Coordinates of C-alpha atoms in Angstrom, one line a residue:
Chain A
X1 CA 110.4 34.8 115.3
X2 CA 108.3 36.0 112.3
X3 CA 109.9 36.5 109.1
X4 CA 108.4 39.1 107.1
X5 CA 107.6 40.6 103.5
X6 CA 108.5 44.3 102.6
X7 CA 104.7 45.1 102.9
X8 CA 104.5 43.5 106.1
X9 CA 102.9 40.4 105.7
X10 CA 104.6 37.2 107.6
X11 CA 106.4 34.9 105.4
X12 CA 104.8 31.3 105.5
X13 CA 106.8 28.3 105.1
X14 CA 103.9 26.0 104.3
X15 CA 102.5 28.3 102.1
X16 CA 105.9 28.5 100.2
X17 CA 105.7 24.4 100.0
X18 CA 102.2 24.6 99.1
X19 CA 102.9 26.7 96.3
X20 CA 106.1 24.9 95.0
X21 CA 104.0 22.0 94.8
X22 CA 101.3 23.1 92.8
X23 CA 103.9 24.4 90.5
X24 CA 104.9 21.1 90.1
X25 CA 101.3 19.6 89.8
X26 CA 100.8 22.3 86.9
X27 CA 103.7 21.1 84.6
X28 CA 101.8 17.6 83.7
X29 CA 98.1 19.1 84.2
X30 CA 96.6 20.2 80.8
X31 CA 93.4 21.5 82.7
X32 CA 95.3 23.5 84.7
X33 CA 97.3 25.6 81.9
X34 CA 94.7 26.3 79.9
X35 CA 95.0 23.2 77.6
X36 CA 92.4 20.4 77.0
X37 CA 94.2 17.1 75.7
X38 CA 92.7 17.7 72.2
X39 CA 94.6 21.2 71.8
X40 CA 98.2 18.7 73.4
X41 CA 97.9 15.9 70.4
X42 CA 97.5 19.0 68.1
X43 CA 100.4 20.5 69.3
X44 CA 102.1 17.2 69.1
X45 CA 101.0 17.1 65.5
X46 CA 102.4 20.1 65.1
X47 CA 105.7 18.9 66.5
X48 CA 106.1 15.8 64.4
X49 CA 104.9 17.8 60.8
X50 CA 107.7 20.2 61.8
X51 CA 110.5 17.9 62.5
X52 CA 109.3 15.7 59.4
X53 CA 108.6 12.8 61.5
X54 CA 104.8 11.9 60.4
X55 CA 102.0 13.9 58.7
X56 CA 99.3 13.4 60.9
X57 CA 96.2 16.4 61.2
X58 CA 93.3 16.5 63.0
X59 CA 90.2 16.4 60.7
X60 CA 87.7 19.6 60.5
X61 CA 84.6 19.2 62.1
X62 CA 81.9 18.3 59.7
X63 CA 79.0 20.9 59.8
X64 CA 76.0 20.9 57.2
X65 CA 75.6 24.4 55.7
X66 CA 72.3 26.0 55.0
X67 CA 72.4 29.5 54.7
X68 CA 75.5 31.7 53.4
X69 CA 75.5 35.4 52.7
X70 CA 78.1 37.1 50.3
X71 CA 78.4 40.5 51.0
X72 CA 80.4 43.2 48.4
X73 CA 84.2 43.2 48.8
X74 CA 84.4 41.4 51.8
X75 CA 84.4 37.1 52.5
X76 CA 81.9 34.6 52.4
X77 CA 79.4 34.5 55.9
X78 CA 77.8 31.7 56.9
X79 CA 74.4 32.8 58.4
X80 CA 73.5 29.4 59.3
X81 CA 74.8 25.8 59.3
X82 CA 74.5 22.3 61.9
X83 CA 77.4 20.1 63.2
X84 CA 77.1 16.7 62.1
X85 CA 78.0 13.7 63.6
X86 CA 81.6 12.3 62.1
X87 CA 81.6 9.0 60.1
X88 CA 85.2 8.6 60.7
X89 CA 87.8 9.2 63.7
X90 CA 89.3 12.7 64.1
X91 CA 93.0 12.1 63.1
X92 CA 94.6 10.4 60.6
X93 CA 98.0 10.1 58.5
X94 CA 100.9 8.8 57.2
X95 CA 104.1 7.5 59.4
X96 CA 106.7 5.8 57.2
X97 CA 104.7 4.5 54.3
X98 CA 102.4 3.9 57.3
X99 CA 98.6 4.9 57.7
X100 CA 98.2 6.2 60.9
X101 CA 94.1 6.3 61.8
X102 CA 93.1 7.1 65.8
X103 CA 90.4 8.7 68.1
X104 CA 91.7 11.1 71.6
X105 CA 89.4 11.2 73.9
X106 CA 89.4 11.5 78.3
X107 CA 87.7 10.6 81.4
X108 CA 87.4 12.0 84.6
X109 CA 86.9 8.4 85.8
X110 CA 89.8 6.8 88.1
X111 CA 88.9 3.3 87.5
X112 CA 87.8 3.1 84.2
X113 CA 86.7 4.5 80.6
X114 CA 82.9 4.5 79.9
X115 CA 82.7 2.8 75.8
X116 CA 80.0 5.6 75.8
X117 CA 82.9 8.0 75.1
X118 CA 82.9 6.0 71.6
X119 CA 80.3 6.6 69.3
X120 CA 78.9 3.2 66.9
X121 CA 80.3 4.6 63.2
X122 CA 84.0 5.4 64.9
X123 CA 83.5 1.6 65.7
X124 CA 82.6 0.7 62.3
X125 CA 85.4 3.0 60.9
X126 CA 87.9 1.3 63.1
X127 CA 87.4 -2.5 61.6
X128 CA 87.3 -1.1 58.3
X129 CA 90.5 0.4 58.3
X130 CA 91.8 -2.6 60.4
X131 CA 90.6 -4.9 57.1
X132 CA 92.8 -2.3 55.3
X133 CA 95.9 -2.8 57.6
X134 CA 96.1 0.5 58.6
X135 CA 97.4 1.3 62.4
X136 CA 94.5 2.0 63.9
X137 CA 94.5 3.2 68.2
X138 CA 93.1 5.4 70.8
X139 CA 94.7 7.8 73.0
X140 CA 92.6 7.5 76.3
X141 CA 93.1 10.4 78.9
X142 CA 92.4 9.9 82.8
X143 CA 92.2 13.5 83.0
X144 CA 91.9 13.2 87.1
X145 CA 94.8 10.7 87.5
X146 CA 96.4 12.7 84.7
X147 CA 97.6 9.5 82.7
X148 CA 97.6 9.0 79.0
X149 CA 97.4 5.2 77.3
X150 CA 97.6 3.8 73.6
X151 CA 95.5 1.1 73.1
X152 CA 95.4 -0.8 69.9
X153 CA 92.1 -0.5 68.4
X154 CA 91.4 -4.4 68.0
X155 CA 91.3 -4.3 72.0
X156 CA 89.1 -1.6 71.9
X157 CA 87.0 -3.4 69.4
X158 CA 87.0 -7.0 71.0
X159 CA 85.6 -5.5 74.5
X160 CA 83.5 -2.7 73.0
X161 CA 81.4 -6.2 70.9
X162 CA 81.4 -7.5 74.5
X163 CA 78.8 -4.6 75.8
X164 CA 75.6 -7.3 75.1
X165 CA 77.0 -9.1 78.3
X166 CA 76.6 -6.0 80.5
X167 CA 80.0 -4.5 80.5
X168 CA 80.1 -0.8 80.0
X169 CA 83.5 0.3 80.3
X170 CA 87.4 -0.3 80.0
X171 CA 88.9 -1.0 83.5
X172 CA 91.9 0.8 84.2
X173 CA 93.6 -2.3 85.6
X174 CA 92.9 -4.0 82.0
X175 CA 94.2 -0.8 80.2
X176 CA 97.5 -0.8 82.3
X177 CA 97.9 -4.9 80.8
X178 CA 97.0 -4.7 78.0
X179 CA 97.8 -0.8 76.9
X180 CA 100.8 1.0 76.6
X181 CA 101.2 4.3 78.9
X182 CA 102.6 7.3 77.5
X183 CA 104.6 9.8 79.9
X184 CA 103.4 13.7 78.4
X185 CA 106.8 15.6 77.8
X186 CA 107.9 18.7 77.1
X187 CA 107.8 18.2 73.1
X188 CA 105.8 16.6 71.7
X189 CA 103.6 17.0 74.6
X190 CA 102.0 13.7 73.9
X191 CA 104.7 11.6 72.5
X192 CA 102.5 8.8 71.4
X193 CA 104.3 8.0 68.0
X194 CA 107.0 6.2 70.6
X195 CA 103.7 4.2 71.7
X196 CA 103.2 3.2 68.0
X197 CA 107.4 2.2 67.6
X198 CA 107.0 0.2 70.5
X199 CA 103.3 -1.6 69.1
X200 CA 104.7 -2.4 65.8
X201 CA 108.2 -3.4 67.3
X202 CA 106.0 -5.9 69.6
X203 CA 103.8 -6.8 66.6
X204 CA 106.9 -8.0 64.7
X205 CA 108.2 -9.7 67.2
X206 CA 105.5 -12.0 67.3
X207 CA 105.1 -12.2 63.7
X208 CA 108.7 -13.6 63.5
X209 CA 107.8 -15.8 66.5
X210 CA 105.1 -17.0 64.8
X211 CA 106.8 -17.8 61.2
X212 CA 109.9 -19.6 62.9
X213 CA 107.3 -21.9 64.6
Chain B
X1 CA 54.3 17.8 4.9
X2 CA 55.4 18.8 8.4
X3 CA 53.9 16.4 11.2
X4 CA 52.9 18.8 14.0
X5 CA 52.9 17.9 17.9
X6 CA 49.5 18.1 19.4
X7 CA 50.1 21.9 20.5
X8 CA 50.4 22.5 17.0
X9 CA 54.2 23.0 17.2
X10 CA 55.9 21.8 13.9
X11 CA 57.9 18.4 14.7
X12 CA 61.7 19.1 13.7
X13 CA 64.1 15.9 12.7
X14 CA 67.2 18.0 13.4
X15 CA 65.6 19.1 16.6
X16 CA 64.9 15.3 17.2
X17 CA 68.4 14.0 16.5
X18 CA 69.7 17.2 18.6
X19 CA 68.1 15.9 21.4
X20 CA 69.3 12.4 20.9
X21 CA 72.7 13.6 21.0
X22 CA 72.5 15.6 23.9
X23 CA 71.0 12.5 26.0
X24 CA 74.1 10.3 24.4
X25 CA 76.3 13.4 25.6
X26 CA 74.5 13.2 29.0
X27 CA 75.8 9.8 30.0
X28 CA 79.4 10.8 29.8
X29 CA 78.6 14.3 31.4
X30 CA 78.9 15.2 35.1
X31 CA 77.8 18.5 34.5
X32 CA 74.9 18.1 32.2
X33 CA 73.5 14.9 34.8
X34 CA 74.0 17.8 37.7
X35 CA 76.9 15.9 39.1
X36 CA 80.2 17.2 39.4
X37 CA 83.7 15.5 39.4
X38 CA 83.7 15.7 43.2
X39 CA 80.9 14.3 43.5
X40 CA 81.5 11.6 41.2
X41 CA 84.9 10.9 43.3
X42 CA 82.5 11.1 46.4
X43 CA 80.4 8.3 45.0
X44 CA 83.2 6.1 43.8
X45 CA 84.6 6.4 47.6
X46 CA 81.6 5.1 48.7
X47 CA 81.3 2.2 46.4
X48 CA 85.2 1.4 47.3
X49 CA 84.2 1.3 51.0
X50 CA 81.3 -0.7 50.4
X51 CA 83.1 -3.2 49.2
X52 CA 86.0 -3.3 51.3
X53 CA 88.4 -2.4 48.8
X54 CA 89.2 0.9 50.7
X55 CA 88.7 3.5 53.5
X56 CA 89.0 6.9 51.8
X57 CA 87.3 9.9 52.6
X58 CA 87.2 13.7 51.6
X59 CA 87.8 15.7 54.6
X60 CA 85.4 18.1 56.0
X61 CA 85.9 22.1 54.9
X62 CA 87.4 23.8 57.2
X63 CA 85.5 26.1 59.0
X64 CA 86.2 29.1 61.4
X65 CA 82.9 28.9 63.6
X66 CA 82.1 32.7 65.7
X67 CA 78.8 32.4 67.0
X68 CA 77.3 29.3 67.9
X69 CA 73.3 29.8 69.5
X70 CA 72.3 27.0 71.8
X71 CA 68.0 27.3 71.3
X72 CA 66.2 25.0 73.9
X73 CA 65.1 21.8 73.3
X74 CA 66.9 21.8 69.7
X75 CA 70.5 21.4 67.8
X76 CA 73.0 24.1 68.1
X77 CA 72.9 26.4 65.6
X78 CA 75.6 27.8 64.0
X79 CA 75.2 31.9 63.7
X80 CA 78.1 33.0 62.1
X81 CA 81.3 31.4 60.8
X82 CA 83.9 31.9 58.0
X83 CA 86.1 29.5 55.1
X84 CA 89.4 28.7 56.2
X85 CA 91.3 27.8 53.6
X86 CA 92.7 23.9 54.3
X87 CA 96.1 23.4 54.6
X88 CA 95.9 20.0 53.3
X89 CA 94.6 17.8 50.3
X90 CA 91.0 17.0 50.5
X91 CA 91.1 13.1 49.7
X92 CA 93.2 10.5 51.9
X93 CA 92.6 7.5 53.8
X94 CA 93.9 3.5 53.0
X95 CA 94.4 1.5 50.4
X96 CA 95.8 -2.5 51.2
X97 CA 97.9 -1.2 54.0
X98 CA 99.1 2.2 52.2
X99 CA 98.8 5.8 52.9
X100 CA 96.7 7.2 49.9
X101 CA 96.4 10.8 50.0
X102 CA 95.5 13.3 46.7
X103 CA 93.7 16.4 45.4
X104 CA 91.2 16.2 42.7
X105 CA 90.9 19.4 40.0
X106 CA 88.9 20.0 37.0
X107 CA 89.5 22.6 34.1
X108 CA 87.7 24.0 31.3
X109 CA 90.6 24.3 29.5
X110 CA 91.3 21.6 26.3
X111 CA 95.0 21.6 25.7
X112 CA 96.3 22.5 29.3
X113 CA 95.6 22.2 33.1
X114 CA 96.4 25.1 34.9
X115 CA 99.2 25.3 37.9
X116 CA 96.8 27.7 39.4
X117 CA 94.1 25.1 40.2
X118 CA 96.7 24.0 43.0
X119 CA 97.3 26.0 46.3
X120 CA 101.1 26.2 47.6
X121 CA 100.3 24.7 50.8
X122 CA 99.0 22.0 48.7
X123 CA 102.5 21.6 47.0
X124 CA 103.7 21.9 50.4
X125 CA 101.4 18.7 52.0
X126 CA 101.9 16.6 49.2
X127 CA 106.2 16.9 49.4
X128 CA 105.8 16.2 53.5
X129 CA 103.7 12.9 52.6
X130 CA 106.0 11.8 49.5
X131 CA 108.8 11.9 52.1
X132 CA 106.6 9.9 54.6
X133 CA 106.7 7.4 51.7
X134 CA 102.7 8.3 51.3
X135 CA 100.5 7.4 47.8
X136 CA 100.2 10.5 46.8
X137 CA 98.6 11.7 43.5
X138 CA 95.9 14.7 42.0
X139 CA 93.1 13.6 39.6
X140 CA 93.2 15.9 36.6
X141 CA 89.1 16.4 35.0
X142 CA 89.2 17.9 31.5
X143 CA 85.7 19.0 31.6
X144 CA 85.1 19.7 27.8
X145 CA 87.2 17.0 26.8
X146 CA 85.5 14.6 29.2
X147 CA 88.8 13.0 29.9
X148 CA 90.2 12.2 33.4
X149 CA 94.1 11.9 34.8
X150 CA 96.0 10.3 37.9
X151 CA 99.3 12.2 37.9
X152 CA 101.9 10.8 40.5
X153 CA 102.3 13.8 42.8
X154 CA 106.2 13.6 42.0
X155 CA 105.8 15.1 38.7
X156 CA 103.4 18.0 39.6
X157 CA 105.9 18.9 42.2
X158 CA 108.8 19.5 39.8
X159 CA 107.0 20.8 37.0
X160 CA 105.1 23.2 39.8
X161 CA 108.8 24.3 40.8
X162 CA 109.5 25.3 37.3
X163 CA 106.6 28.3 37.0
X164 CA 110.0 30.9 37.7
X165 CA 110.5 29.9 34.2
X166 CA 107.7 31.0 33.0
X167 CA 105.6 27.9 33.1
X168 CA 101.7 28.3 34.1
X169 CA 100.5 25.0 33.4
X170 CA 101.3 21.4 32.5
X171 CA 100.1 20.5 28.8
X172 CA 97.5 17.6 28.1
X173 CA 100.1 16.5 26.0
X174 CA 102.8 15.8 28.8
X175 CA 99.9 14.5 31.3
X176 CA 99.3 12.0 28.3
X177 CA 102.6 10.8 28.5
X178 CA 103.5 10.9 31.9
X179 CA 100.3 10.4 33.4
X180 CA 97.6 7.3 33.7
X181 CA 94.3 8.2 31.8
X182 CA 91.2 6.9 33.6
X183 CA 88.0 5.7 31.6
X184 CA 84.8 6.9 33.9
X185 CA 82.6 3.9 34.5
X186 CA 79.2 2.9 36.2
X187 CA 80.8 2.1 39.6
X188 CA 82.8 3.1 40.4
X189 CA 82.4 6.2 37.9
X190 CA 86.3 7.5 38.5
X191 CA 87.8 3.7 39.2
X192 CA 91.4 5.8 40.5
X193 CA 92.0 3.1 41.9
X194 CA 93.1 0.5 39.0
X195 CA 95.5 3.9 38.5
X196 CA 97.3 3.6 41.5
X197 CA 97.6 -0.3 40.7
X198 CA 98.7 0.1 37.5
X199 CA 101.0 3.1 39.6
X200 CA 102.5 0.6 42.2
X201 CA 102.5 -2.3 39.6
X202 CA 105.3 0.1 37.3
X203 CA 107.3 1.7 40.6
X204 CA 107.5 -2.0 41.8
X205 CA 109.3 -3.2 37.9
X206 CA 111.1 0.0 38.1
X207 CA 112.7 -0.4 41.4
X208 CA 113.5 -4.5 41.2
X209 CA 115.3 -3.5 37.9
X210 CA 116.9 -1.2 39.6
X211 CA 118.0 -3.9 42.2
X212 CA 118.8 -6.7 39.6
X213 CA 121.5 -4.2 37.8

């Protein structure tokens, strides 16, 4: 027996899975709603400013302006203007006294993430702000396997001064040791300030180990 | 006798010792050397990163980009955008493991600085990062006096929350008192940073009194 829709059509029960499951599959895929994993950390931004928990915003993008045009009673147009390349990383802030510096970006690889995702000066920014003591990570995206990691940006770093021997990329499997995953929630979407709490609770840790030595 | 240039044009002491003066003006002078106080801030940010003293940066202005033309063969070209008006400081970055973050402002004005030179949202970013226990601070340029200020953000905030009372601006007079003049230099030209040492140097005796009572 064939159960049946009001307009007649029959009433499939694999279809019904089918579509409860991509339901599913939507709640933890940003491509999927509309929503690139830049557009998430801003939200999560957003999140954490509102609640008072970190002042952290996205930089502008830097753009070289050539040619502006100011007409009567009405704002400012620019006419015509470049985007330049950034010297620094995209986000930065302050978290409990702390400065907060870090770089988002994804993959659709599954095993690993290219360094060519990293440009030379974001590199160069890193260490810099490293000498300065500042917290300084990226958020990597496996947009395909839909998994998000902190790494610490002196891992990062170390590997990325390691491409002269041939390697070109992060292996998954060395991101998953070395790492720390973050689950996406609800709110923040991208909780990754519980990725720094648990860095700098680990970072003490040894620091104390080291001292009582 | 009046000794005469070679185009004939009389040779004027006064003019002469005019135009002495102006060049001894010049060196002090952002505006007469076609520099301005931003840019002067811009150039002492530089010289603090080439050192390694600190990573601070202005941040791009903000743009609201419409119509972006991809031409073959060539950059994208930006066809029409708009100002957005930035809903933070334009100065942070880090300083020996702290969160510096401030606004820099110049007047014409010789016996006051204007609350008007400061946006609300402004106000607003500087409170979020004082609670995020942030350096924060503006850099006050009297123009015709030639004089420049670090004021602790703290004290702009409640004298800014007093303009229902009539208030429009904070007298040199107070910024004298309560805030940390800074003598322009070679290089760095605005050395803010001995401020903010001389700033942490006084909040440190402050709070161990405090903790000693």
């Amino acid at each position: 027996m064939v159960f049946r829709y009001p307009n007649g059509h029959p009433i499939s029960y694999d279809g019904m899975k089918k579509q409860k499951m991509q339901v599913k599959e939507k709640k933890n895929n940003f491509a999927n709603r509309g929503m690139r994993f830049e557009e998430a950390i801003n939200e999560s931004n957003t999140y954490y400013l509102s609640r008072g928990t970190a002042v952290i915003h996205k930089k502008p993008t830097p753009i070289q302006i050539v040619h502006v045009d100011y007409p009567q009673r009405s704002a400012a147009v620019i006419k015509e203007a470049y985007f330049r390349e950034a010297s620094t990383t995209d986000y930065n802030g302050v978290y409990q006294g702390k400065y907060i510096d870090f770089e988002a970006k994804e993959t659709k690889n599954k095993t690993s993430f290219p360094f060519k995702n990293f440009h030379a000066h974001q590199i160069v920014h890193m260490k810099k702000c490293l000498e300065q003591e500042g917290i300084c990570f990226v958020l990597l995206w496996f947009s395909t396997l839909q998994r998000c990691f902190f790494l610490d940006s002196t891992y990062l770093i170390h590997h990325w001064d390691q491409q002269h021997t041939g390697k070109k990329s992060l292996p998954l499997s060395l991101i998953e040791e070395i790492g720390i995953e973050i689950k996406p929630k609800i709110a923040p979407r991208i909780p990754y300030l519980d990725a720094v709490n648990q860095y700098l609770h680990e970072k003490e840790t040894k620091n104390n180990g080291k001292s009582t030595q």
